């Protein structure tokens, strides 16, 4: 009887989930065949591909740090971000400023959620996927991952992710902003290269002391996937 009740309840819950409106997939995804990444002149860290990207997203999230008491500086222990599609902004002035605009909303209020930030970005942007850290598949420590397996047009594709390793690092002109990066894929089929550019925020305080709590620092960035 108990088993039956649990089964019946499961059916009710599953049935309800099925009845939810289906997620819009590529409602705001636009053609990127003319998009080209521009990188600063006179540097060798970031090399722009000559081809078009597969995706351009704006990441909204946090960079997480712990205090290394030996060095009295914060060390990165991961990041968590939600990426929304900015392909339809490409070519407009709003594209260049989207990361900064999102950052201003993200940092204006303490209680604001990432989804609320995304909702202010106009044209009902699609969520492309999530960014977070996982154990390095080819070594030790943690590696960044971009996971599009459960969002947007790639939802349901188990290979729509990329785990990468940094191969280029260009400090930002503003010391509050995390570096621009060029990342090479080590696993996954989402992209062979990822670029993090147009960063806002994310840098920890310059010093810390033993016993300081772990901290999360809000940031936004543009991510290009090739
Ligand atoms: C959106 O998805 C539909 C159905 O999968 C597809 O036919 C269409 O080409 C897609 N549009 C864009 C702009 O990717
Ligand atoms: C790059 O370097 C060249 C040669 O030093 C210089 O003429 C040029 O102005 C530099 N460009 C930028 C954007 O800094
Ligand atoms: C702190 O920094 C020192 C010096 O660079 C390094 O040897 C050590 O592994 C770091 N500690 C942690 C917990 O990362
Ligand atoms: C990073 O911080 C976020 C909160 O913004 C938290 O959800 C996440 O678990 C943290 N991840 C790590 C690896 O510290
Ligand atoms: C802070 O982060 C370090 C490294 O990820 C972790 O080992 C430690 O448990 C965290 N401390 C707290 C209080 O969450």
Coordinates of N, CA and C and ligand atoms in Angstrom, one line a residue:
X1 N 0.8 -1.2 0.0 CA 0.0 0.0 0.0 C 0.9 1.3 0.0
X2 N 1.9 1.2 0.9 CA 2.8 2.4 0.9 C 3.5 2.5 -0.4
X3 N 4.0 1.4 -1.0 CA 4.7 1.4 -2.3 C 3.8 2.0 -3.3
X4 N 2.5 1.5 -3.3 CA 1.6 2.0 -4.3 C 1.4 3.6 -4.1
X5 N 1.3 4.0 -2.9 CA 1.1 5.4 -2.6 C 2.3 6.2 -3.2
X6 N 3.5 5.7 -2.9 CA 4.7 6.4 -3.4 C 4.8 6.4 -4.9
X7 N 4.4 5.3 -5.5 CA 4.4 5.2 -7.0 C 3.4 6.2 -7.5
X8 N 2.2 6.3 -6.9 CA 1.2 7.2 -7.4 C 1.6 8.6 -7.2
X9 N 2.3 8.9 -6.1 CA 2.8 10.2 -5.9 C 3.9 10.6 -6.9
X10 N 4.7 9.6 -7.2 CA 5.8 9.9 -8.3 C 5.1 10.2 -9.6
X11 N 4.0 9.5 -9.9 CA 3.3 9.8 -11.2 C 2.8 11.2 -11.2
X12 N 2.2 11.6 -10.0 CA 1.7 12.9 -9.9 C 2.8 14.0 -10.2
X13 N 3.9 13.8 -9.5 CA 5.0 14.7 -9.6 C 5.6 14.8 -11.0
X14 N 5.8 13.6 -11.6 CA 6.4 13.5 -13.0 C 5.4 14.1 -13.9
X15 N 4.1 13.8 -13.7 CA 3.0 14.3 -14.6 C 3.0 15.8 -14.6
X16 N 3.2 16.3 -13.4 CA 3.2 17.8 -13.2 C 4.3 18.4 -14.0
X17 N 5.5 17.8 -13.8 CA 6.7 18.3 -14.5 C 6.5 18.3 -16.0
X18 N 5.9 17.2 -16.5 CA 5.7 17.2 -17.9 C 4.8 18.3 -18.4
X19 N 3.9 18.7 -17.5 CA 2.9 19.7 -17.9 C 3.4 21.1 -17.9
X20 N 4.6 21.3 -17.4 CA 5.2 22.6 -17.4 C 5.4 23.1 -18.8
X21 N 5.3 24.4 -19.1 CA 5.5 24.8 -20.4 C 6.9 24.5 -20.9
X22 N 7.1 24.1 -22.1 CA 8.4 23.7 -22.6 C 9.3 24.9 -22.7
X23 N 10.6 24.7 -22.4 CA 11.5 25.8 -22.4 C 11.8 26.3 -23.8
X24 N 11.8 27.6 -24.0 CA 12.2 28.2 -25.3 C 13.6 27.8 -25.5
X25 N 13.9 27.3 -26.7 CA 15.3 27.0 -26.9 C 16.1 28.1 -27.5
X26 N 16.0 28.3 -28.8 CA 16.9 29.2 -29.5 C 16.2 30.5 -29.8
X27 N 15.2 30.9 -29.0 CA 14.4 32.0 -29.3 C 15.2 33.3 -29.6
X28 N 16.3 33.4 -29.0 CA 17.1 34.7 -29.2 C 18.5 34.3 -29.8
X29 N 18.6 33.2 -30.4 CA 20.0 32.9 -31.0 C 20.0 33.4 -32.4
X30 N 21.1 34.2 -32.7 CA 21.2 34.8 -34.0 C 22.5 34.4 -34.7
X31 N 22.5 34.6 -36.0 CA 23.6 34.1 -36.9 C 24.9 34.8 -36.5
X32 N 25.9 34.0 -36.3 CA 27.2 34.6 -35.9 C 28.3 34.4 -36.9
X33 N 27.9 34.1 -38.2 CA 28.9 33.8 -39.2 C 29.8 35.0 -39.5
X34 N 29.3 36.2 -39.2 CA 30.1 37.4 -39.5 C 30.9 37.9 -38.3
X35 N 30.7 37.2 -37.1 CA 31.3 37.7 -35.9 C 32.8 37.3 -35.9
X36 N 33.6 38.2 -35.4 CA 35.0 38.0 -35.3 C 35.5 38.5 -34.0
X37 N 36.3 37.8 -33.3 CA 36.8 38.2 -32.0 C 38.0 39.3 -32.3
X38 N 37.9 40.4 -31.6 CA 39.0 41.3 -31.6 C 39.8 41.3 -30.3
X39 N 41.1 41.2 -30.5 CA 42.0 41.2 -29.3 C 42.9 42.4 -29.3
X40 N 43.4 42.9 -28.2 CA 44.3 44.0 -28.2 C 45.5 43.8 -29.1
X41 N 46.0 44.9 -29.6 CA 47.2 44.9 -30.4 C 48.5 44.7 -29.5
X42 N 49.6 44.4 -30.1 CA 50.9 44.3 -29.4 C 50.9 43.5 -28.2
X43 N 50.3 42.3 -28.2 CA 50.4 41.3 -27.1 C 50.4 39.9 -27.8
X44 N 50.9 39.0 -27.1 CA 51.0 37.6 -27.6 C 50.2 36.6 -26.9
X45 N 49.5 37.0 -25.8 CA 48.7 36.1 -25.0 C 47.5 35.6 -25.6
X46 N 46.7 36.5 -26.3 CA 45.4 36.2 -26.9 C 45.6 36.2 -28.4
X47 N 45.3 35.1 -29.1 CA 45.4 35.1 -30.5 C 44.0 34.8 -31.0
X48 N 43.5 35.8 -31.7 CA 42.1 35.7 -32.2 C 42.0 34.7 -33.4
X49 N 41.0 33.8 -33.3 CA 40.8 32.9 -34.4 C 40.3 33.7 -35.6
X50 N 40.6 33.3 -36.8 CA 40.1 34.0 -38.0 C 38.7 33.6 -38.4
X51 N 38.2 32.5 -37.7 CA 36.9 32.0 -38.0 C 35.8 32.6 -37.1
X52 N 34.5 32.3 -37.4 CA 33.4 32.7 -36.6 C 33.3 31.8 -35.3
X53 N 32.8 32.4 -34.2 CA 32.6 31.6 -33.0 C 31.3 30.8 -33.2
X54 N 31.1 29.7 -32.4 CA 29.9 28.9 -32.3 C 28.9 29.6 -31.4
X55 N 29.4 30.2 -30.3 CA 28.5 30.9 -29.4 C 29.3 32.1 -28.8
X56 N 28.5 33.1 -28.4 CA 29.0 34.2 -27.6 C 28.0 34.4 -26.5
X57 N 28.6 34.2 -25.2 CA 27.7 34.4 -24.1 C 28.2 35.4 -23.1
X58 N 27.3 35.9 -22.3 CA 27.8 36.8 -21.2 C 27.6 36.0 -19.9
X59 N 28.7 35.8 -19.2 CA 28.7 35.1 -17.9 C 28.4 36.1 -16.8
X60 N 27.5 35.7 -15.9 CA 27.2 36.4 -14.7 C 27.3 35.5 -13.5
X61 N 28.2 35.8 -12.6 CA 28.5 34.9 -11.5 C 29.5 35.4 -10.5
X62 N 30.2 34.5 -9.9 CA 31.2 34.8 -8.9 C 32.5 34.1 -9.1
X63 N 33.6 34.7 -8.7 CA 34.9 34.1 -8.7 C 35.1 33.8 -7.2
X64 N 35.5 32.6 -6.8 CA 35.6 32.3 -5.4 C 37.1 32.1 -5.0
X65 N 37.4 32.6 -3.8 CA 38.8 32.6 -3.3 C 38.9 32.2 -1.9
X66 N 40.1 31.6 -1.6 CA 40.4 31.3 -0.2 C 41.7 32.0 0.1
X67 N 42.0 32.3 1.4 CA 43.2 33.0 1.7 C 44.4 32.0 1.8
X68 N 45.4 32.3 1.1 CA 46.7 31.5 1.3 C 47.5 32.3 2.4
X69 N 47.5 31.8 3.6 CA 48.1 32.5 4.7 C 49.6 32.7 4.5
X70 N 50.2 31.7 3.8 CA 51.7 31.8 3.6 C 52.0 33.1 2.8
X71 N 51.2 33.3 1.8 CA 51.5 34.5 0.9 C 50.7 35.7 1.3
X72 N 49.7 35.5 2.2 CA 48.8 36.6 2.5 C 48.0 37.2 1.3
X73 N 47.8 36.3 0.4 CA 47.0 36.7 -0.8 C 45.9 35.7 -1.1
X74 N 44.8 36.1 -1.7 CA 43.8 35.2 -2.1 C 44.1 34.3 -3.3
X75 N 43.7 33.0 -3.2 CA 43.9 32.1 -4.3 C 42.6 31.6 -4.8
X76 N 42.5 31.6 -6.2 CA 41.2 31.2 -6.8 C 40.9 29.7 -6.5
X77 N 39.6 29.4 -6.0 CA 39.2 28.1 -5.8 C 38.0 27.7 -6.6
X78 N 37.7 28.5 -7.6 CA 36.6 28.1 -8.5 C 35.8 29.3 -8.9
X79 N 34.8 29.1 -9.7 CA 33.9 30.1 -10.1 C 32.6 29.5 -10.4
X80 N 31.5 30.2 -10.3 CA 30.2 29.7 -10.7 C 29.5 30.8 -11.4
X81 N 29.0 30.5 -12.7 CA 28.3 31.6 -13.4 C 27.3 30.9 -14.4
X82 N 26.4 31.8 -14.7 CA 25.3 31.4 -15.7 C 25.6 32.2 -16.9
X83 N 25.6 31.5 -18.1 CA 25.9 32.2 -19.3 C 24.6 32.4 -20.2
X84 N 24.4 33.7 -20.6 CA 23.3 33.9 -21.5 C 23.7 34.3 -22.9
X85 N 22.9 34.0 -23.8 CA 23.2 34.2 -25.2 C 23.3 35.7 -25.6
X86 N 24.4 36.1 -26.1 CA 24.4 37.5 -26.6 C 24.6 37.7 -28.1
X87 N 24.3 36.6 -28.8 CA 24.5 36.6 -30.2 C 23.7 37.6 -30.9
X88 N 22.5 37.9 -30.4 CA 21.6 38.9 -31.1 C 22.0 40.3 -30.9
X89 N 22.9 40.5 -29.9 CA 23.4 41.9 -29.7 C 24.6 42.1 -30.6
X90 N 25.2 41.1 -31.1 CA 26.4 41.3 -31.9 C 26.2 42.3 -33.0
X91 N 27.2 43.2 -33.1 CA 27.1 44.3 -34.1 C 26.4 45.5 -33.7
X92 N 25.8 45.5 -32.5 CA 25.2 46.7 -31.9 C 26.0 47.3 -30.8
X93 N 25.9 48.5 -30.5 CA 26.7 49.1 -29.4 C 26.4 48.4 -28.1
X94 N 25.2 47.8 -28.0 CA 24.8 47.1 -26.7 C 25.6 45.9 -26.5
X95 N 26.2 45.3 -27.6 CA 27.0 44.2 -27.5 C 28.3 44.5 -26.7
X96 N 29.0 45.6 -27.1 CA 30.2 45.9 -26.4 C 30.0 46.2 -24.9
X97 N 28.8 46.8 -24.6 CA 28.6 47.2 -23.2 C 27.8 46.2 -22.4
X98 N 27.4 45.0 -23.0 CA 26.5 44.1 -22.3 C 27.1 43.6 -21.0
X99 N 28.4 43.3 -21.1 CA 29.0 42.7 -19.9 C 29.1 43.8 -18.7
X100 N 29.4 45.0 -19.1 CA 29.4 46.1 -18.1 C 28.0 46.4 -17.6
X101 N 27.0 46.4 -18.5 CA 25.6 46.6 -18.1 C 25.2 45.6 -17.1
X102 N 25.4 44.3 -17.4 CA 25.1 43.2 -16.6 C 25.8 43.3 -15.2
X103 N 27.0 43.7 -15.2 CA 27.8 43.9 -14.0 C 27.2 45.0 -13.1
X104 N 26.8 46.1 -13.7 CA 26.2 47.2 -12.9 C 24.9 46.7 -12.2
X105 N 24.1 45.9 -12.9 CA 22.8 45.4 -12.3 C 23.2 44.3 -11.2
X106 N 24.1 43.5 -11.5 CA 24.6 42.4 -10.6 C 25.1 42.9 -9.3
X107 N 25.8 44.1 -9.4 CA 26.4 44.6 -8.2 C 25.7 45.7 -7.5
X108 N 24.5 46.2 -8.1 CA 23.8 47.3 -7.6 C 23.1 46.9 -6.3
X109 N 22.6 45.7 -6.2 CA 21.8 45.3 -5.1 C 22.3 44.0 -4.6
X110 N 22.3 43.8 -3.3 CA 22.9 42.5 -2.7 C 21.9 41.4 -3.0
X111 N 20.6 41.6 -3.0 CA 19.7 40.5 -3.1 C 19.4 40.0 -4.5
X112 N 19.9 40.7 -5.5 CA 19.5 40.4 -6.9 C 20.0 39.0 -7.3
X113 N 19.2 38.2 -8.0 CA 19.6 36.9 -8.5 C 20.2 37.0 -9.9
X114 N 21.0 36.0 -10.2 CA 21.6 36.0 -11.6 C 20.4 36.0 -12.6
X115 N 19.4 35.3 -12.4 CA 18.3 35.2 -13.4 C 17.7 36.6 -13.5
X116 N 17.6 37.4 -12.4 CA 17.0 38.7 -12.5 C 17.9 39.6 -13.3
X117 N 19.3 39.4 -13.2 CA 20.2 40.2 -14.0 C 20.0 39.9 -15.5
X118 N 19.9 38.6 -15.8 CA 19.7 38.2 -17.2 C 18.4 38.8 -17.7
X119 N 17.3 38.8 -16.9 CA 16.0 39.3 -17.3 C 16.0 40.7 -17.7
X120 N 17.0 41.5 -17.2 CA 17.1 42.9 -17.5 C 17.8 43.2 -18.8
X121 N 18.4 42.1 -19.4 CA 19.3 42.3 -20.6 C 18.5 42.4 -21.9
X122 N 17.2 42.4 -21.9 CA 16.4 42.7 -23.1 C 16.3 41.5 -24.0
X123 N 15.4 41.5 -24.9 CA 15.2 40.4 -25.9 C 15.1 39.0 -25.3
X124 N 14.8 38.9 -24.0 CA 14.5 37.6 -23.4 C 15.7 36.6 -23.7
X125 N 16.9 37.0 -23.3 CA 18.0 36.1 -23.7 C 17.9 34.7 -23.2
X126 N 18.3 33.8 -24.1 CA 18.3 32.4 -23.7 C 19.5 32.1 -22.9
X127 N 19.4 31.2 -21.9 CA 20.5 30.7 -21.1 C 21.2 29.7 -21.9
X128 N 22.5 29.9 -22.2 CA 23.3 28.9 -22.9 C 23.8 27.8 -22.1
X129 N 24.1 28.1 -20.8 CA 24.6 27.0 -19.9 C 25.3 27.6 -18.7
X130 N 26.1 26.7 -18.0 CA 26.6 27.1 -16.7 C 28.2 26.9 -16.8
X131 N 28.8 27.7 -16.0 CA 30.3 27.7 -15.9 C 30.6 27.4 -14.4
X132 N 31.5 26.4 -14.2 CA 31.9 26.0 -12.9 C 33.2 25.2 -13.0
X133 N 33.7 24.8 -11.8 CA 35.0 24.1 -11.8 C 34.8 22.6 -11.5
X134 N 35.6 21.8 -12.1 CA 35.6 20.3 -11.8 C 37.0 19.8 -11.6
X135 N 37.2 18.6 -11.1 CA 38.6 18.1 -10.9 C 39.2 18.0 -12.3
X136 N 40.5 18.4 -12.4 CA 41.2 18.4 -13.7 C 41.2 16.9 -14.2
X137 N 40.6 16.7 -15.5 CA 40.6 15.3 -16.0 C 41.9 14.8 -16.4
X138 N 42.9 15.7 -16.6 CA 44.2 15.2 -17.0 C 45.3 15.5 -16.0
X139 N 45.0 15.7 -14.8 CA 46.1 16.0 -13.8 C 45.5 16.3 -12.4
X140 N 46.1 17.2 -11.7 CA 45.6 17.5 -10.4 C 45.0 18.9 -10.3
X141 N 44.3 19.2 -9.2 CA 43.7 20.5 -9.1 C 42.3 20.6 -9.8
X142 N 41.9 21.8 -10.0 CA 40.5 22.0 -10.6 C 40.7 22.6 -12.0
X143 N 39.7 22.4 -12.8 CA 39.7 22.9 -14.2 C 38.4 23.6 -14.4
X144 N 38.4 24.7 -15.2 CA 37.1 25.3 -15.6 C 36.3 24.5 -16.6
X145 N 35.0 24.5 -16.4 CA 34.1 23.8 -17.3 C 33.0 24.7 -17.7
X146 N 32.6 24.6 -19.0 CA 31.4 25.3 -19.5 C 30.4 24.2 -20.0
X147 N 29.3 24.2 -19.4 CA 28.3 23.1 -19.5 C 27.0 23.5 -20.2
X148 N 26.8 23.2 -21.4 CA 25.6 23.6 -22.2 C 24.7 22.4 -22.3
X149 N 24.9 21.3 -21.5 CA 24.2 20.1 -21.7 C 22.7 20.1 -21.3
X150 N 22.3 21.1 -20.5 CA 20.9 21.2 -20.0 C 20.3 22.5 -20.3
X151 N 20.8 23.3 -21.2 CA 20.2 24.6 -21.6 C 20.2 24.8 -23.1
X152 N 19.3 25.7 -23.5 CA 19.4 26.2 -24.8 C 19.2 25.2 -25.9
X153 N 19.8 25.5 -27.1 CA 19.6 24.6 -28.3 C 20.4 23.3 -28.1
X154 N 21.4 23.3 -27.2 CA 22.2 22.1 -27.0 C 21.7 21.2 -25.9
X155 N 20.6 21.6 -25.3 CA 20.0 20.8 -24.2 C 19.8 19.3 -24.6
X156 N 20.3 18.4 -23.7 CA 20.1 17.0 -24.0 C 21.3 16.4 -24.7
X157 N 22.2 17.2 -25.2 CA 23.4 16.6 -25.8 C 24.5 16.5 -24.8
X158 N 24.8 15.2 -24.4 CA 25.7 15.0 -23.3 C 27.2 15.4 -23.5
X159 N 27.5 15.7 -24.8 CA 28.9 16.2 -25.1 C 29.0 17.7 -25.3
X160 N 27.9 18.4 -25.0 CA 27.9 19.9 -25.2 C 28.5 20.6 -24.0
X161 N 29.7 20.2 -23.7 CA 30.5 20.9 -22.6 C 31.9 21.0 -23.1
X162 N 32.7 21.8 -22.4 CA 34.1 21.9 -22.6 C 34.8 22.1 -21.3
X163 N 35.9 21.3 -21.0 CA 36.7 21.5 -19.9 C 38.1 22.0 -20.4
X164 N 38.6 23.1 -19.9 CA 39.8 23.7 -20.5 C 41.0 23.9 -19.7
X165 N 42.0 24.3 -20.3 CA 43.3 24.7 -19.6 C 43.7 26.1 -20.2
X166 N 44.1 27.0 -19.4 CA 44.5 28.3 -19.8 C 45.8 28.3 -20.6
X167 N 45.8 28.9 -21.8 CA 47.0 29.0 -22.6 C 47.4 30.4 -22.9
X168 N 46.6 31.4 -22.4 CA 47.0 32.8 -22.6 C 46.3 33.6 -21.5
X169 N 47.0 34.6 -21.0 CA 46.5 35.4 -19.9 C 46.9 36.8 -20.0
X170 N 46.0 37.7 -20.2 CA 46.3 39.1 -20.4 C 45.6 40.0 -19.3
X171 N 46.4 40.6 -18.4 CA 45.8 41.4 -17.3 C 44.9 42.5 -17.9
X172 N 43.8 42.8 -17.2 CA 42.9 43.9 -17.6 C 43.5 45.2 -17.3
X173 N 43.1 46.3 -18.0 CA 43.7 47.6 -17.7 C 43.2 48.1 -16.3
X174 N 42.0 47.7 -15.9 CA 41.4 48.0 -14.6 C 41.8 46.9 -13.6
X175 N 42.4 47.2 -12.5 CA 42.9 46.2 -11.6 C 41.7 45.5 -10.8
X176 N 40.5 46.0 -10.9 CA 39.4 45.4 -10.3 C 38.8 44.2 -11.2
X177 N 39.3 44.2 -12.5 CA 38.7 43.3 -13.4 C 39.6 42.1 -13.6
X178 N 39.1 40.9 -13.6 CA 39.9 39.7 -13.8 C 40.4 39.7 -15.3
X179 N 41.5 38.9 -15.5 CA 42.3 38.9 -16.7 C 41.4 38.4 -17.9
X180 N 41.8 38.8 -19.1 CA 41.3 38.2 -20.3 C 42.1 36.9 -20.5
X181 N 41.4 35.9 -21.0 CA 42.0 34.6 -21.1 C 41.8 33.9 -22.4
X182 N 42.7 33.1 -22.8 CA 42.6 32.2 -24.0 C 42.7 30.8 -23.4
X183 N 41.7 29.9 -23.6 CA 41.6 28.6 -23.0 C 41.5 27.5 -24.1
X184 N 42.3 26.5 -23.9 CA 42.3 25.4 -24.9 C 41.5 24.2 -24.3
X185 N 40.7 23.5 -25.1 CA 39.9 22.4 -24.6 C 40.8 21.2 -24.3
X186 N 40.5 20.5 -23.1 CA 41.1 19.3 -22.9 C 40.1 18.1 -22.9
X187 N 38.8 18.5 -22.8 CA 37.7 17.5 -22.9 C 36.4 18.1 -23.3
X188 N 35.5 17.4 -23.9 CA 34.2 17.9 -24.3 C 34.2 18.3 -25.8
X189 N 33.0 18.5 -26.3 CA 32.9 18.8 -27.8 C 32.2 20.1 -28.0
X190 N 32.0 20.9 -27.0 CA 31.4 22.2 -27.2 C 32.2 23.2 -28.0
X191 N 33.5 23.2 -27.7 CA 34.4 24.1 -28.4 C 35.9 23.6 -28.3
X192 N 36.7 24.0 -29.2 CA 38.2 23.7 -29.0 C 38.9 24.8 -28.4
X193 N 38.4 26.0 -28.5 CA 39.0 27.2 -27.8 C 37.8 28.0 -27.1
X194 N 38.2 28.6 -26.0 CA 37.2 29.5 -25.3 C 38.0 30.8 -24.9
X195 N 37.4 31.9 -25.2 CA 38.1 33.2 -24.8 C 37.2 33.9 -23.7
X196 N 37.8 34.4 -22.7 CA 37.1 35.3 -21.7 C 37.6 36.7 -21.9
X197 N 36.7 37.6 -22.3 CA 37.1 39.0 -22.6 C 36.1 39.9 -22.0
X198 N 36.3 41.2 -22.1 CA 35.3 42.2 -21.6 C 34.9 41.9 -20.2
X199 N 35.9 41.7 -19.3 CA 35.6 41.3 -17.9 C 35.3 42.5 -17.1
X200 N 34.4 42.3 -16.1 CA 34.1 43.3 -15.1 C 34.2 42.6 -13.7
X201 N 34.9 43.2 -12.8 CA 35.0 42.7 -11.5 C 35.7 41.4 -11.3
X202 N 35.4 40.7 -10.2 CA 36.0 39.4 -10.0 C 37.3 39.3 -9.3
X203 N 38.0 40.4 -9.1 CA 39.3 40.4 -8.5 C 39.1 40.4 -6.9
X204 N 39.9 39.7 -6.2 CA 39.8 39.7 -4.7 C 40.6 40.9 -4.2
X205 N 40.4 41.2 -2.9 CA 41.2 42.2 -2.3 C 42.7 41.8 -2.4
X206 N 43.6 42.8 -2.4 CA 45.0 42.4 -2.7 C 45.7 41.7 -1.5
X207 N 45.1 41.8 -0.3 CA 45.8 41.1 0.8 C 44.7 40.4 1.7
X208 N 45.2 39.3 2.4 CA 44.3 38.7 3.3 C 45.2 38.2 4.5
X209 N 44.6 37.7 5.5 CA 45.3 37.2 6.7 C 44.8 35.8 7.1
X210 N 45.7 35.0 7.7 CA 45.3 33.7 8.2 C 43.9 33.8 8.9
X211 N 43.1 32.8 8.6 CA 41.8 32.8 9.3 C 40.7 33.5 8.6
X212 N 41.0 34.3 7.6 CA 40.0 35.0 6.8 C 39.1 34.0 6.1
X213 N 37.8 34.4 6.0 CA 36.8 33.5 5.4 C 37.1 33.4 3.9
X214 N 36.6 32.3 3.3 CA 36.5 32.2 1.8 C 35.6 33.3 1.3
X215 N 35.9 33.8 0.1 CA 35.1 34.9 -0.4 C 34.6 34.7 -1.8
X216 N 33.5 35.2 -2.2 CA 33.0 35.2 -3.5 C 32.9 36.6 -4.0
X217 N 33.4 36.8 -5.2 CA 33.5 38.2 -5.8 C 32.7 38.2 -7.1
X218 N 31.7 39.0 -7.2 CA 30.8 39.1 -8.3 C 31.6 39.5 -9.6
X219 N 31.3 38.9 -10.7 CA 31.9 39.3 -12.0 C 31.0 39.1 -13.1
X220 N 31.3 39.7 -14.3 CA 30.7 39.3 -15.5 C 31.8 39.3 -16.6
X221 N 31.5 38.6 -17.7 CA 32.5 38.6 -18.8 C 31.8 38.1 -20.0
X222 N 32.5 38.4 -21.1 CA 32.0 37.9 -22.4 C 32.8 36.6 -22.7
X223 N 32.1 35.5 -23.1 CA 32.8 34.3 -23.4 C 32.6 33.9 -24.9
X224 N 33.6 33.7 -25.6 CA 33.5 33.3 -27.0 C 33.9 31.8 -27.1
X225 N 33.1 31.0 -27.8 CA 33.4 29.6 -28.0 C 33.6 29.3 -29.5
X226 N 34.8 28.7 -29.8 CA 35.2 28.4 -31.2 C 35.3 26.9 -31.3
Ligands
LIG1 C1 16.1 27.4 -33.9 O1 15.7 26.0 -33.8 C2 15.0 25.5 -34.9 C3 14.5 24.1 -34.5 O2 15.5 23.4 -33.9 C4 15.8 25.6 -36.1 O3 15.0 25.1 -37.2 C5 16.3 27.0 -36.4 O4 17.1 27.0 -37.5 C6 17.0 27.5 -35.2 N1 17.3 28.9 -35.4 C7 18.5 29.5 -35.2 C8 18.6 30.9 -35.5 O5 19.4 28.8 -34.8
LIG2 C1 51.9 48.6 -31.4 O1 53.3 48.7 -31.5 C2 53.8 49.5 -32.6 C3 55.3 49.3 -32.7 O2 55.9 49.6 -31.5 C4 53.3 50.9 -32.4 O3 53.6 51.7 -33.6 C5 51.8 50.9 -32.3 O4 51.3 52.2 -32.0 C6 51.3 50.0 -31.2 N1 49.8 49.9 -31.2 C7 49.1 50.0 -30.1 C8 47.7 49.9 -30.3 O5 49.6 50.1 -29.0
LIG3 C1 50.3 29.1 -0.6 O1 51.4 29.7 -1.4 C2 52.6 29.0 -1.2 C3 53.6 29.8 -1.9 O2 53.3 30.1 -3.2 C4 52.4 27.6 -1.9 O3 53.6 26.9 -1.8 C5 51.3 26.9 -1.1 O4 51.0 25.6 -1.8 C6 50.0 27.7 -1.1 N1 49.0 27.1 -0.2 C7 47.9 26.6 -0.6 C8 47.0 26.0 0.4 O5 47.5 26.7 -1.8
LIG4 C1 31.4 29.6 -5.3 O1 30.5 30.5 -4.8 C2 29.2 30.2 -5.1 C3 28.3 31.3 -4.6 O2 28.4 32.4 -5.5 C4 28.8 28.9 -4.5 O3 27.5 28.5 -4.9 C5 29.8 27.8 -5.0 O4 29.5 26.6 -4.4 C6 31.2 28.2 -4.8 N1 32.1 27.2 -5.4 C7 33.3 26.9 -5.0 C8 34.0 25.9 -5.7 O5 33.8 27.5 -4.0
LIG5 C1 37.6 27.4 1.9 O1 38.1 26.8 0.7 C2 39.0 25.8 0.9 C3 39.6 25.4 -0.5 O2 38.5 25.1 -1.4 C4 38.3 24.6 1.6 O3 39.2 23.6 1.8 C5 37.7 25.1 2.9 O4 36.9 24.1 3.4 C6 36.8 26.3 2.7 N1 36.5 26.9 4.0 C7 35.2 27.0 4.3 C8 35.0 27.6 5.7 O5 34.3 26.8 3.6

